[in-house]
Coordinates of C-alpha atoms and ligand atoms in Angstrom, one line a residue:
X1 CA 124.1 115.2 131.9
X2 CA 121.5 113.1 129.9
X3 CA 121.6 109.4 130.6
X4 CA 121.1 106.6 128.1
X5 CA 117.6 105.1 127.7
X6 CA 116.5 101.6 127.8
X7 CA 114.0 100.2 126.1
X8 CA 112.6 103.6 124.4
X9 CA 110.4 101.7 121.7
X10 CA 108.4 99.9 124.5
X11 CA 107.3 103.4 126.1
X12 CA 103.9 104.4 125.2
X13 CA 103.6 107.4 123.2
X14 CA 103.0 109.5 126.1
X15 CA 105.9 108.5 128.2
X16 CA 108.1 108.4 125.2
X17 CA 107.5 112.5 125.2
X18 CA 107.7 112.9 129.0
X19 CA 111.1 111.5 128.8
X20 CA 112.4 113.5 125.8
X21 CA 110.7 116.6 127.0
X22 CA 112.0 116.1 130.2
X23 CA 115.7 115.2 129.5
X24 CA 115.6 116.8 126.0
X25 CA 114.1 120.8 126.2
X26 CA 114.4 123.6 128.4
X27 CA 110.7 123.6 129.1
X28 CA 109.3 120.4 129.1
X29 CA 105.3 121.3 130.2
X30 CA 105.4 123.6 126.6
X31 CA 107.0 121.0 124.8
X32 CA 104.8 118.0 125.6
X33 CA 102.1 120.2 124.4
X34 CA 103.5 121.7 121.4
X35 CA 104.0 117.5 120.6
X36 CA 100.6 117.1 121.3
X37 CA 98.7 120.0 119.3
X38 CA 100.7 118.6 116.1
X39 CA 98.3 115.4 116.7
X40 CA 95.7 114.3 114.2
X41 CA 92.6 115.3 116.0
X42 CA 90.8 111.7 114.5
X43 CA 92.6 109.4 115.8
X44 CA 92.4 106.5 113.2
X45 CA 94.4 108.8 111.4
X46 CA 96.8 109.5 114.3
X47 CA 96.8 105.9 114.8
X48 CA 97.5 105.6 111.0
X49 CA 100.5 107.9 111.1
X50 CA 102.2 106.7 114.5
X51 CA 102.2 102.9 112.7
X52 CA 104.3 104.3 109.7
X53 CA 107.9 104.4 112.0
X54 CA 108.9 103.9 115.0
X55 CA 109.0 106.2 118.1
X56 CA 106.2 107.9 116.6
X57 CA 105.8 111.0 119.0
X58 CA 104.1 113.8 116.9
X59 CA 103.2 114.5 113.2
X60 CA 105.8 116.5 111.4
X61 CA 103.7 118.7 108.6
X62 CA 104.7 120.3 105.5
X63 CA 102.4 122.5 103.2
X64 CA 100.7 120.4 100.6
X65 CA 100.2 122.5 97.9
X66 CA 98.9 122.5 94.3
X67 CA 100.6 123.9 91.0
X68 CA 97.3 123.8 88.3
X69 CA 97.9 124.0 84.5
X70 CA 100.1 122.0 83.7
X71 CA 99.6 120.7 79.9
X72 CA 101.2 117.5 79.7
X73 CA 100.7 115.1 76.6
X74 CA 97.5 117.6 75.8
X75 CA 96.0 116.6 79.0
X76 CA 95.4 119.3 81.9
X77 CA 96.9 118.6 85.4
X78 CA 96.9 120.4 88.3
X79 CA 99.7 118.9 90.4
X80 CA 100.3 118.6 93.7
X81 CA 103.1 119.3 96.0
X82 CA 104.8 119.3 99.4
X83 CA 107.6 121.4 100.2
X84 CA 108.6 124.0 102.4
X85 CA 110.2 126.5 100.0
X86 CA 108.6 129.4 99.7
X87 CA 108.8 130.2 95.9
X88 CA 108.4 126.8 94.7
X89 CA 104.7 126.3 94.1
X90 CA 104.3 129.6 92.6
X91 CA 107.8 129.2 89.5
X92 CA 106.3 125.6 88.9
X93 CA 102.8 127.4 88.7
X94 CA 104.2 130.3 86.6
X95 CA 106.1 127.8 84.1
X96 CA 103.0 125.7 83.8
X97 CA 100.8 128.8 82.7
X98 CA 104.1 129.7 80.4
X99 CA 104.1 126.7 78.2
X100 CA 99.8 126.4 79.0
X101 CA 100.0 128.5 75.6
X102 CA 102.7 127.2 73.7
X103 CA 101.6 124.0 73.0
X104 CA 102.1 122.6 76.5
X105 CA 104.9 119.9 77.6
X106 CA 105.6 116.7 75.4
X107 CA 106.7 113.3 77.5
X108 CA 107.8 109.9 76.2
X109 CA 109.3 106.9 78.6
X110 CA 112.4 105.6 77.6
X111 CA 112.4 102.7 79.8
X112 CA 110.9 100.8 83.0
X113 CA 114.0 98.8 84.2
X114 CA 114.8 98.4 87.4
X115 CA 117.8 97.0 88.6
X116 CA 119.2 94.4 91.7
X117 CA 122.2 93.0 92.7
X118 CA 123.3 90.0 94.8
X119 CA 126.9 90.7 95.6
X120 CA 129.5 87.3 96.8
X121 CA 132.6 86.5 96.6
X122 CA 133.9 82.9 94.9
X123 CA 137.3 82.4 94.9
X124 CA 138.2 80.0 92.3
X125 CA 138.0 79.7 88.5
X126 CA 135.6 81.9 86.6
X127 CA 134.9 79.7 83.9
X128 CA 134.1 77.6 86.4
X129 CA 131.9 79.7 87.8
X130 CA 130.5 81.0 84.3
X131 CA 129.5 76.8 83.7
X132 CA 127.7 76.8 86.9
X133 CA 126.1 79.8 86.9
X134 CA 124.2 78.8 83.1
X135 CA 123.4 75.4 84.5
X136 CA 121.9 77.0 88.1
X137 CA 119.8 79.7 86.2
X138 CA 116.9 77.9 85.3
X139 CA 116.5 77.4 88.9
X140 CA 117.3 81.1 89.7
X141 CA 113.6 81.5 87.8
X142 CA 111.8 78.7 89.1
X143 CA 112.8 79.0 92.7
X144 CA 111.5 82.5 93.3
X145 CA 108.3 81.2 91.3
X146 CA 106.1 81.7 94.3
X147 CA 107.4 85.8 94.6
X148 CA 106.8 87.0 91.0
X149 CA 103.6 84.4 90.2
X150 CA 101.3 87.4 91.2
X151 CA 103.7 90.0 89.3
X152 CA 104.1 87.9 85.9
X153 CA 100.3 87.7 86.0
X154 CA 100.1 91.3 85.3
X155 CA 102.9 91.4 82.7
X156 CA 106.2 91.8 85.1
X157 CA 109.0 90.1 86.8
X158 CA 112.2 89.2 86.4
X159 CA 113.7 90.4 82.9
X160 CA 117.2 88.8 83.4
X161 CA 119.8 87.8 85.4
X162 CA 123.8 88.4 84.7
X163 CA 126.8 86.8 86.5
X164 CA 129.4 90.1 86.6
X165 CA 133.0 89.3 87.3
X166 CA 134.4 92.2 88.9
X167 CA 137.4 90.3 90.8
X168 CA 139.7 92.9 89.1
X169 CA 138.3 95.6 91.7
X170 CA 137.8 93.2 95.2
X171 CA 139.8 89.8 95.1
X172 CA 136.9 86.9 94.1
X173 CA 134.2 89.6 93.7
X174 CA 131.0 88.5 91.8
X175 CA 127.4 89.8 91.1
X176 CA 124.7 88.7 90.0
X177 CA 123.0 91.7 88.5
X178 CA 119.6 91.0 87.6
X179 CA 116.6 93.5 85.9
X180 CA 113.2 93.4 86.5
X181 CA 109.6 95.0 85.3
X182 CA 107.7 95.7 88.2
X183 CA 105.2 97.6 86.3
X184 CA 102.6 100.0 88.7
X185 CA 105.2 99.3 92.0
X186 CA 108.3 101.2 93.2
X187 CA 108.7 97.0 93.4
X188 CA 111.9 97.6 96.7
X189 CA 109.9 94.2 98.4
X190 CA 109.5 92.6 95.3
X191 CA 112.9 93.2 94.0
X192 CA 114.4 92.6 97.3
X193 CA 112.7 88.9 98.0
X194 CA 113.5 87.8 94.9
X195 CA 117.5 88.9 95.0
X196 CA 117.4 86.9 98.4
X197 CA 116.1 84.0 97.3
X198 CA 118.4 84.3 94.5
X199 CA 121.0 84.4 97.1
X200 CA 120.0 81.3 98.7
X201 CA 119.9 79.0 95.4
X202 CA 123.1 80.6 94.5
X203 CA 125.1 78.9 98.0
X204 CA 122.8 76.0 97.8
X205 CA 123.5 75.2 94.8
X206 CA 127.5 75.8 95.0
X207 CA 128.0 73.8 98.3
X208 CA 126.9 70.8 96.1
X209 CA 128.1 71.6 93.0
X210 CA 130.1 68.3 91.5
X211 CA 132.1 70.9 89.2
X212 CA 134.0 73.1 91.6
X213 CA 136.7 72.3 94.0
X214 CA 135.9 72.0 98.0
X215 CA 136.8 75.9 98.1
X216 CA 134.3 76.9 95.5
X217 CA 131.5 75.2 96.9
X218 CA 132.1 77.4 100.1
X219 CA 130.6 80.6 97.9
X220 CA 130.4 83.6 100.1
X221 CA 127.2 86.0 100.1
X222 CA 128.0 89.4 100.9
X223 CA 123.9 90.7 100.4
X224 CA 121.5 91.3 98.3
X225 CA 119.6 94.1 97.4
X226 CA 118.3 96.6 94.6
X227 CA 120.3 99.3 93.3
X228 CA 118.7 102.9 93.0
X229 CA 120.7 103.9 90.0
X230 CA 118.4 103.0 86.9
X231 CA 119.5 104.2 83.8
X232 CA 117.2 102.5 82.2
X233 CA 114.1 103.3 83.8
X234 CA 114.0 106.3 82.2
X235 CA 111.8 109.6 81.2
X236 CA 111.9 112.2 78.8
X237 CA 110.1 116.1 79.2
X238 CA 110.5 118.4 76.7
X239 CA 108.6 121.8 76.0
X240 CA 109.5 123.8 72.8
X241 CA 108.6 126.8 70.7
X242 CA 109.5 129.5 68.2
X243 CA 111.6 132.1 69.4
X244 CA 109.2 134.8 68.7
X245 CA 106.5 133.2 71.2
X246 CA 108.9 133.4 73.8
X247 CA 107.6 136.8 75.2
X248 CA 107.1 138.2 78.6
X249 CA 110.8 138.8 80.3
X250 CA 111.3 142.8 78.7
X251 CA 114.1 141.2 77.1
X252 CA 114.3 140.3 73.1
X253 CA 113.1 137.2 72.3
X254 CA 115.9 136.1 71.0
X255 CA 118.6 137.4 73.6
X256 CA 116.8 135.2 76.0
X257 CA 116.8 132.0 74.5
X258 CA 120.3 132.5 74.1
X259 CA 121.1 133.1 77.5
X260 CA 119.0 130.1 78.6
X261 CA 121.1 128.2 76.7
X262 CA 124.2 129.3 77.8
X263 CA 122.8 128.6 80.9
X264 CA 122.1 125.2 80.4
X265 CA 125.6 125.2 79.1
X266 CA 127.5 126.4 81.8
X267 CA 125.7 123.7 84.0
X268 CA 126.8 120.9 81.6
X269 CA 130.4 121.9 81.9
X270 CA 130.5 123.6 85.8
X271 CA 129.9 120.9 88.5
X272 CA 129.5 123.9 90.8
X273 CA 126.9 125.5 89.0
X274 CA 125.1 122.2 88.3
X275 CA 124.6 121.5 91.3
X276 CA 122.4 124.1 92.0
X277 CA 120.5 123.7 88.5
X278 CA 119.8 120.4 89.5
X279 CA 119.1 121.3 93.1
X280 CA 116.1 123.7 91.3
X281 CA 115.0 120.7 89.2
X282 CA 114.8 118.8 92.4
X283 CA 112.3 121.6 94.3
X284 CA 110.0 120.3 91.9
X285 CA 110.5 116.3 91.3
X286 CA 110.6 116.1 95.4
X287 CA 107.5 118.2 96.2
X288 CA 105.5 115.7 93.8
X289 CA 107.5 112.6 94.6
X290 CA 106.5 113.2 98.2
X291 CA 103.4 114.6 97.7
X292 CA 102.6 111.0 95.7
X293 CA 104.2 108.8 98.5
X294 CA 107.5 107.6 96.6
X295 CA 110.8 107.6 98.5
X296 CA 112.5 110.8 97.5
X297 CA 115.8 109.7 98.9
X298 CA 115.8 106.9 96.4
X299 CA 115.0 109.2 93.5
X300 CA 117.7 111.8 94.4
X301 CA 120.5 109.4 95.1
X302 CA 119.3 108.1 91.6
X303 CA 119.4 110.7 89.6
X304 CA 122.5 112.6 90.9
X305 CA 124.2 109.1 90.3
X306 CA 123.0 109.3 86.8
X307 CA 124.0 113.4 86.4
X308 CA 127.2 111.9 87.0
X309 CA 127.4 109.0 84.5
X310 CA 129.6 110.3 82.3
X311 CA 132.6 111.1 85.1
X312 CA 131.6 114.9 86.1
X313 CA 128.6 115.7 87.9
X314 CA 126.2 117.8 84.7
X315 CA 123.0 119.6 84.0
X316 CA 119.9 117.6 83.3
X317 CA 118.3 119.2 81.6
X318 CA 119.2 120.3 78.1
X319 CA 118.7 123.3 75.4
X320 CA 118.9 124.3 71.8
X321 CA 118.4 127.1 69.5
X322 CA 117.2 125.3 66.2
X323 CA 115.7 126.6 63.0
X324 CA 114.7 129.6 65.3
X325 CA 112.9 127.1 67.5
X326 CA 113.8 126.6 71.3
X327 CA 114.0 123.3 72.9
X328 CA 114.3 122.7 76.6
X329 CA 114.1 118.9 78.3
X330 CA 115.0 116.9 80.6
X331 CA 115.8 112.9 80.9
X332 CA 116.0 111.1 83.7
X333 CA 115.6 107.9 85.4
X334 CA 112.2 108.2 88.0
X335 CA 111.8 104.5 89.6
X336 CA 108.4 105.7 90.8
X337 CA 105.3 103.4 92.3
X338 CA 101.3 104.3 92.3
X339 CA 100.6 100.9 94.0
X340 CA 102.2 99.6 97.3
X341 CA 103.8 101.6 100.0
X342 CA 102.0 104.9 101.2
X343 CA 100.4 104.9 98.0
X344 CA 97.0 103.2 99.7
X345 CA 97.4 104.0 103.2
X346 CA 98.5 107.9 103.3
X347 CA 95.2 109.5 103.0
X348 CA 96.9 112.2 101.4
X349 CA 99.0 110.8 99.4
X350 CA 95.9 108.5 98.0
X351 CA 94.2 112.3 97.1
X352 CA 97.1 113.3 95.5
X353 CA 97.2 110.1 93.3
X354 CA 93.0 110.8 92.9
X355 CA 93.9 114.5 92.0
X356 CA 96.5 113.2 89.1
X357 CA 94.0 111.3 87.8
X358 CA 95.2 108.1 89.3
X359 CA 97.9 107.6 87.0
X360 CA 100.1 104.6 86.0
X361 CA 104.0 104.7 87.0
X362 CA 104.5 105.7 83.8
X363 CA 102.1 108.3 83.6
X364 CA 103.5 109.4 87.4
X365 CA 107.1 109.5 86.0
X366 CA 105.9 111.7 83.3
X367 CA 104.3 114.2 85.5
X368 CA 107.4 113.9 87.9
X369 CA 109.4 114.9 85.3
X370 CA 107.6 117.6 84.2
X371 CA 107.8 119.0 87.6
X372 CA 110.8 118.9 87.3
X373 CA 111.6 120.5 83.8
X374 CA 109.4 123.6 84.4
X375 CA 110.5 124.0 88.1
X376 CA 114.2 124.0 85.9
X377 CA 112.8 126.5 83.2
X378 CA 111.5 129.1 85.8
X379 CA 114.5 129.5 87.9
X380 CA 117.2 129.9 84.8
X381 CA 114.5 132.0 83.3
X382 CA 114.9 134.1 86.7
X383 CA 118.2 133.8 87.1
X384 CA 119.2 134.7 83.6
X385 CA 117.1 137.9 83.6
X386 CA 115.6 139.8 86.8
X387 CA 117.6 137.6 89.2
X388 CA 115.8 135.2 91.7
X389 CA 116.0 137.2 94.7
X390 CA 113.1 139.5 93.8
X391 CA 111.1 136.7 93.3
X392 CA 111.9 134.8 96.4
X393 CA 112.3 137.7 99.0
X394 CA 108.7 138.2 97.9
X395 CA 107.6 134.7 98.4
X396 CA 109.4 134.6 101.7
X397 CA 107.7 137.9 103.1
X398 CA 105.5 136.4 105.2
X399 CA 107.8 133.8 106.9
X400 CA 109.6 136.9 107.8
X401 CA 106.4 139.0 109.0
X402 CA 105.5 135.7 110.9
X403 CA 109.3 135.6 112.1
X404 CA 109.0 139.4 113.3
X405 CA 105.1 138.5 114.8
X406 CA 103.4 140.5 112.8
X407 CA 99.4 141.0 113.1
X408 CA 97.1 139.7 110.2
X409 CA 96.3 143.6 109.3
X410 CA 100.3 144.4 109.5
X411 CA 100.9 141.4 107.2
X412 CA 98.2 142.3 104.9
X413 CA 99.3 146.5 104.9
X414 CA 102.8 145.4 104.2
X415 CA 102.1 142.7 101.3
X416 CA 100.5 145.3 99.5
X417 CA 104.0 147.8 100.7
X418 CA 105.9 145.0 99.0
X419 CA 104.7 144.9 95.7
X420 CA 106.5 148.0 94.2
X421 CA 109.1 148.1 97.2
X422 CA 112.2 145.6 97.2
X423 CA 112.4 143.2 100.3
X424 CA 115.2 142.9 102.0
X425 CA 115.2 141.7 106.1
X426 CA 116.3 145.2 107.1
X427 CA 113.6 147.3 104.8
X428 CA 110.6 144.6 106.4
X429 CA 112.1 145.4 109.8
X430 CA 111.7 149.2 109.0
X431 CA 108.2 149.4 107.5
X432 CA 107.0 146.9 110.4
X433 CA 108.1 149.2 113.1
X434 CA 107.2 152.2 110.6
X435 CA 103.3 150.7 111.3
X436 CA 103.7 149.8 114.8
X437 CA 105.1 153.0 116.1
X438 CA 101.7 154.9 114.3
Ligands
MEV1 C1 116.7 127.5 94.8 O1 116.0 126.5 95.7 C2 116.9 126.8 93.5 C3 117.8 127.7 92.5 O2 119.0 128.0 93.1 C4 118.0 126.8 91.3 C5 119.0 127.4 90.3 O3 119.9 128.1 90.7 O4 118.8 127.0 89.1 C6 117.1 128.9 92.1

């Protein structure tokens, strides 16, 4: 049985993967070096990666990818992308060349806010609280003046604060929900220091406060921090065209902008179903969100929060049939950073940022979204007329040849097999041992 370990985090690296191989995996000599051929062979970069966490032991790679022509704003993209999924690069890829003709894919930002909260609890009176709370806000500003100098400089910082009474849900619970403009950064530190400083002038402030009774004064923090879900920070893709461009699926033009539609509707109304639409939109804003450095956790919790704003989880991304012209876009909120974070040390992630163009956040929450849409438009477009499996058993071939250990001149015999035969696990099986046995 595998004991506890004290002290992991002051190992070094090369006793941190003698222990877990040892206690961890069945053969520890293979393991250690498997952990060591994923190393950076420079080892600034090495050095580099092992600083980013903790524990640091190996490097954990994805494919970084790039989907090229992607008209955006009439401005050519190529974008890049990490993911694992097989079929991903090429739909988003496919989609981009789609539209590349048709007048390309439209963006517009609908808003930059981001949002943070200091949560307490007061018991007392709320007008009370209300009087306090205008008098103490002038210092709310000018106590955090040293945090946002640097960001007000450049056009940002704090774009309001609110005292919220929500005592109706937890006895004596109040926020103070505040907004900022933190312009080219994600702005997590900046939005975080600020909420805690606001914290701090809030109980100073109280325990003296000549107004409220000896119970008031004793306000209670509970923490402060930013919120993911912004509404407000918000972006809009849309791609459109007359019906009769929208050739190329051996289906009439018009029978399948109908069916994307229905598509789209079924995944407004069907939490089940838009689940999985959304779940394709996010194959593409995750392979660029990570492929760009920006904390894809905080983008999905985000905008599933904001799929669900209006009580059931629904599509987002939207479609119409109107004076014979199709529509197809997307809004959603993309709280997205080009400076700060990984943006300047990742050396990847800076090249993906070089590759975009360097772009603003806006201009990143554009393409992001894009990403997104056309990822969106080229699985329903799949799904609503060959299916996607042809598609993706294709994509996946070679997983499965490397999963069966197939040799470069099998892989390359049976590729070519594949493109007029359908793939299925059992019929690669069969034409690999087909080749083998000759
Ligand atoms: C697979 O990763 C994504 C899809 O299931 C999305 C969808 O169903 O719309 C193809």
């Amino acid at each position: 049985m595998n004991t506890p370990v004290e002290g992991f985090s002051k190992l070094s690296k090369s006793e941190k993967i003698d222990w877990i191989a040892a206690n961890y995996t069945k053969n520890p000599k293979q393991s250690k070096q498997l952990l060591e051929r994923y190393w950076n062979t420079d080892s600034t970069v090495q050095k580099l990666h092992d600083e980013f966490i903790e524990n640091t032991i190996s490097n954990y790679y994805l494919p970084f990818a790039i989907a090229p022509n992607f008209l955006i704003n009439d401005r050519l993209y190529a974008i890049p992308m990490a993911i694992e999924e097989s079929s991903v690069v090429a739909a988003a890829s496919k989609a981009a060349k789609f539209w590349l003709n048709r007048g390309g894919f439209k963006t517009e930002i609908l808003g930059t806010e981001k949002v943070g909260q200091v949560h307490f609890i007061f018991k007392g009176e709320t007008e009370r609280l209300q009087q306090f709370f205008n008098e103490i806000k002038p210092e709310l500003h000018s106590n955090t003046a040293s945090i946002t100098k640097s960001m007000e400089k450049r056009g940002g910082g704090i774009s309001n604060i609110q005292l919220r009474d929500l005592s109706d849900k937890i006895e004596g619970y109040y926020q103070l929900h505040c907004t900022f403009e933190t312009l080219d950064a994600m702005g997590a530190n900046f939005i975080n220091s600020c909420l805690e400083q606001f914290a701090k002038t809030l109980k100073e402030k109280a325990s003296s406060y000549s107004g409220f009774t000896e119970k008031e004064k004793a306000i209670e923090i509970v923490m402060g921090i930013l919120s993911n879900y912004v509404p407000n920070c918000l972006v809009r893709a849309e791609v459109s065209c007359p019906i009769s461009a929208l050739n190329g699926d051996n289906i009439p033009q018009k029978e399948f902008a109908q069916k994307m539609v229905q598509a789209v509707a079924i995944a407004k109304v069907e939490p089940y179903r838009a689940v999985t639409h959304n779940k394709g939109i996010m194959n593409g804003i995750d392979a660029v969100v990570l492929a760009t450095g920006n904390d894809f956790r905080a983008i999905e919790a985000g905008v599933h929060a904001y799929a669900a704003r209006e009580g059931s989880y629904s599509s987002l991304t939207h479609a119409s049939i109107e004076d014979d012209t199709f529509r197809f876009w997307i809004e959603i909120p993309l709280a997205l950073g080009t400076v700060g974070g990984l943006t300047s040390l990742h050396p990847l992630v800076k090249l993906a940022l070089e590759i975009l163009q360097n772009p603003s956040a806006k201009e990143l929450m554009q393409i992001v979204a894009v990403a997104g849409l056309a990822q969106n438009f080229a699985a329903v477009r799949s799904l609503v007329t060959t299916g996607i499996q042809k598609g993706h058993m294709k994509m996946h071939l070679l997983n499965m040849l490397n999963q069966m250990g197939a040799s470069e001149s099998e892989k390359l015999q049976l590729v070519d097999y594949f493109k007029d035969n359908t793939v299925t696990n059992a019929s690669v099986k069969e034409a690999l041992e087909k080749i083998q046995s000759n």
